[in-house]
Each structure stands twice: as structure tokens, then as C-alpha cells.
Short mmCIF file of C-alpha atoms in Angstrom, two decimals:
data_model
loop_
_atom_site.label_atom_id
_atom_site.label_comp_id
_atom_site.label_asym_id
_atom_site.label_seq_id
_atom_site.Cartn_x
_atom_site.Cartn_y
_atom_site.Cartn_z
CA MET S 309 6.79 -23.87 -8.20
CA SER S 310 7.86 -21.97 -5.08
CA LEU S 311 7.75 -18.25 -4.48
CA ARG S 312 9.17 -15.92 -1.82
CA ILE S 313 6.62 -14.08 0.34
CA ASP S 314 8.02 -10.65 -0.53
CA LYS S 315 7.84 -11.38 -4.25
CA TYR S 316 4.32 -12.75 -3.94
CA ALA S 317 3.13 -9.66 -2.04
CA TRP S 318 4.55 -7.47 -4.80
CA PHE S 319 3.18 -9.68 -7.60
CA VAL S 320 -0.39 -9.46 -6.26
CA ARG S 321 -0.10 -5.72 -5.58
CA LEU S 322 -0.14 -5.76 -1.78
CA ALA S 323 2.95 -3.51 -2.00
CA LYS S 324 3.91 -0.88 -4.58
CA THR S 325 7.50 -2.06 -4.94
CA ARG S 326 9.45 -5.21 -4.21
CA THR S 327 11.68 -3.28 -1.81
CA LEU S 328 8.62 -2.05 0.09
CA ALA S 329 7.25 -5.60 0.22
CA THR S 330 10.54 -6.82 1.71
CA GLU S 331 10.50 -4.03 4.30
CA LEU S 332 6.89 -4.81 5.26
CA VAL S 333 7.77 -8.47 5.85
CA GLN S 334 10.86 -7.51 7.89
CA ARG S 335 8.78 -5.15 10.08
CA ASN S 336 6.14 -7.89 10.64
CA LYS S 337 3.47 -5.94 8.73
CA ILE S 338 3.03 -8.93 6.40
CA LYS S 339 2.68 -12.33 8.07
CA LEU S 340 2.27 -15.85 6.77
CA ASN S 341 -0.27 -18.02 8.60
CA ASP S 342 -0.36 -15.39 11.39
CA ALA S 343 3.34 -15.87 12.11
CA PRO S 344 6.16 -13.41 11.43
CA VAL S 345 8.51 -14.67 8.74
CA LYS S 346 11.60 -13.60 6.83
CA PRO S 347 11.23 -12.17 3.29
CA SER S 348 12.76 -15.32 1.78
CA ARG S 349 10.05 -17.61 3.22
CA GLU S 350 8.32 -19.69 0.55
CA VAL S 351 4.52 -19.45 0.16
CA LYS S 352 2.25 -22.34 -0.85
CA ILE S 353 -1.29 -22.59 -2.15
CA GLY S 354 -3.68 -22.52 0.81
CA ASP S 355 -1.46 -20.36 3.05
CA THR S 356 -2.96 -17.30 4.72
CA LEU S 357 -1.32 -13.94 4.12
CA SER S 358 -2.05 -11.07 6.56
CA ILE S 359 -1.11 -7.45 6.00
CA VAL S 360 -1.49 -4.64 8.53
CA LYS S 361 -2.57 -1.31 7.06
CA ASN S 362 -2.85 1.56 9.52
CA ASN S 363 -4.97 0.01 12.29
CA ALA S 364 -6.60 -2.90 10.44
CA THR S 365 -5.40 -6.37 9.46
CA PHE S 366 -6.38 -7.61 6.01
CA SER S 367 -6.26 -11.37 5.42
CA TYR S 368 -6.00 -13.28 2.16
CA LYS S 369 -5.89 -16.97 1.28
CA ILE S 370 -3.41 -17.89 -1.47
CA LYS S 371 -5.40 -19.38 -4.30
CA ASN S 372 -2.67 -19.78 -6.89
CA LEU S 373 1.02 -18.98 -7.45
CA LEU S 374 2.29 -16.84 -10.29
CA ASP S 375 5.55 -16.04 -12.02
CA ARG S 376 5.18 -12.31 -12.70
CA ARG S 377 3.35 -9.23 -11.45
CA VAL S 378 -0.26 -9.09 -12.62
CA GLY S 379 -2.73 -6.32 -13.32
CA ALA S 380 -5.13 -5.25 -10.58
CA LYS S 381 -8.09 -6.94 -12.27
CA LEU S 382 -6.32 -10.32 -12.28
CA VAL S 383 -5.39 -10.32 -8.57
CA THR S 384 -8.64 -12.13 -7.69
CA ASP S 385 -7.37 -15.16 -9.65
CA TYR S 386 -4.54 -15.53 -7.13
CA LEU S 387 -5.97 -14.34 -3.79
CA ILE S 388 -9.21 -14.84 -1.86
CA ASP S 389 -10.06 -11.95 0.47
CA ILE S 390 -10.98 -13.43 3.88
CA THR S 391 -10.74 -10.17 5.84
CA ASP S 392 -13.02 -9.94 8.88
CA PRO S 393 -15.79 -7.33 8.31
CA LEU S 394 -14.85 -5.74 11.66
CA GLU S 395 -11.36 -5.04 10.32
CA LEU S 396 -12.83 -3.41 7.20
CA GLU S 397 -14.98 -1.22 9.43
CA LYS S 398 -11.93 -0.21 11.50
CA TYR S 399 -10.09 0.77 8.31
CA LYS S 400 -13.05 2.79 7.00
CA THR S 401 -13.32 4.60 10.34
CA TYR S 402 -9.62 5.42 10.19
CA GLN S 403 -9.93 6.75 6.63
CA ALA S 404 -12.96 8.85 7.55
CA ALA S 405 -11.13 10.30 10.54
CA GLN S 406 -8.16 11.18 8.36
CA SER S 407 -10.25 12.87 5.66
CA VAL S 408 -12.18 14.93 8.23
CA TYR S 409 -9.09 15.80 10.23
CA ARG S 410 -6.96 17.36 7.47
CA GLU S 411 -7.89 18.88 4.18
CA HIS S 412 -5.78 17.62 1.30
CA GLY S 413 -2.92 20.02 0.57
CA THR S 414 -3.05 21.96 3.86
CA GLY S 415 0.49 21.03 4.77
CA ARG S 416 2.11 19.25 7.63
CA PRO S 417 0.18 18.89 10.91
CA SER S 418 1.36 20.99 13.84
CA ARG S 419 2.25 19.50 17.23
CA LYS S 420 -1.20 20.51 18.55
CA ASP S 421 -2.88 18.82 15.56
CA ARG S 422 -0.96 15.62 16.26
CA ASP S 423 -1.84 15.69 19.96
CA ASN S 424 -5.51 16.10 19.06
CA LEU S 425 -5.33 13.16 16.68
CA GLU S 426 -3.60 10.95 19.26
CA SER S 427 -6.25 11.75 21.87
CA PHE S 428 -8.95 10.92 19.31
CA PHE S 429 -7.44 7.49 18.66
CA GLU S 430 -7.08 6.84 22.40
CA TRP S 431 -10.77 7.69 22.72
CA LEU S 432 -11.59 5.23 19.89
CA GLU S 433 -9.64 2.45 21.58
CA GLY S 434 -11.54 3.10 24.80
CA GLU S 435 -14.85 2.31 23.04
CA ASP S 436 -13.93 -1.31 22.30
#
């Protein structure tokens, strides 16, 4: 059984829609074995799938192939999460910064708000 990378990403809920999964692969946000690929690329058991979310890269090892989209509880039967703990920490820091920065429902950020946020992220990158 062979399966396209965009379909697989959608089947295991790494993307909300198949179209979004295809776009993520085209924009190199989803990679196969750390290499950019086309959406039609076939995945195999044992391959490594990487997805970039905001500023962190999440990595998964393909455990099994499937023929339809599965529920969230069943995803662990098909993927093994091998994400580096440092990447998880980066993602949590990003989420915390976002939740502190803007209250939910306060509308679109102004130009000044955006400049402040960009300077904050530049400051974070300087800490590494």
C-alpha cells in the first residue's frame, strides 16, 4: 500500500483539510525525512515526517499506513512523536507570548502592536 504525503498528513490530523495539507507540503512546512517534497510523494513505514508550526518543528515517525482519516484518539496507532523537547519548549513559549500579548476578541493588532511583537521575537532569538 502506498500513500501520498499530503493525504497521510490529513489522515493523521496534522492538517485540518486535504487542501491545507497540500499547501503545507508545497510551502515546505511539511517535509519527509528532512527534505522538501512534492505533495504527490509516497510515504513508507519508517519515514520521518516533520511539520513546522509557528516557530517550532514537530517530528513524527510513520508507524503504519492507513486508508482513511482516523479519529484523534487513533492517531497514535499510526505515528510516533519524536519531537525534540527543545522544540516543544519553543512552541510553548510562543503560545504563552501570544496569550499574554493579546486578549482573545480584542480585534486586529495595530501597527505599533505588531512592531512590539517583532522586537520581542528578535529579543528571544538573541537569547539562543
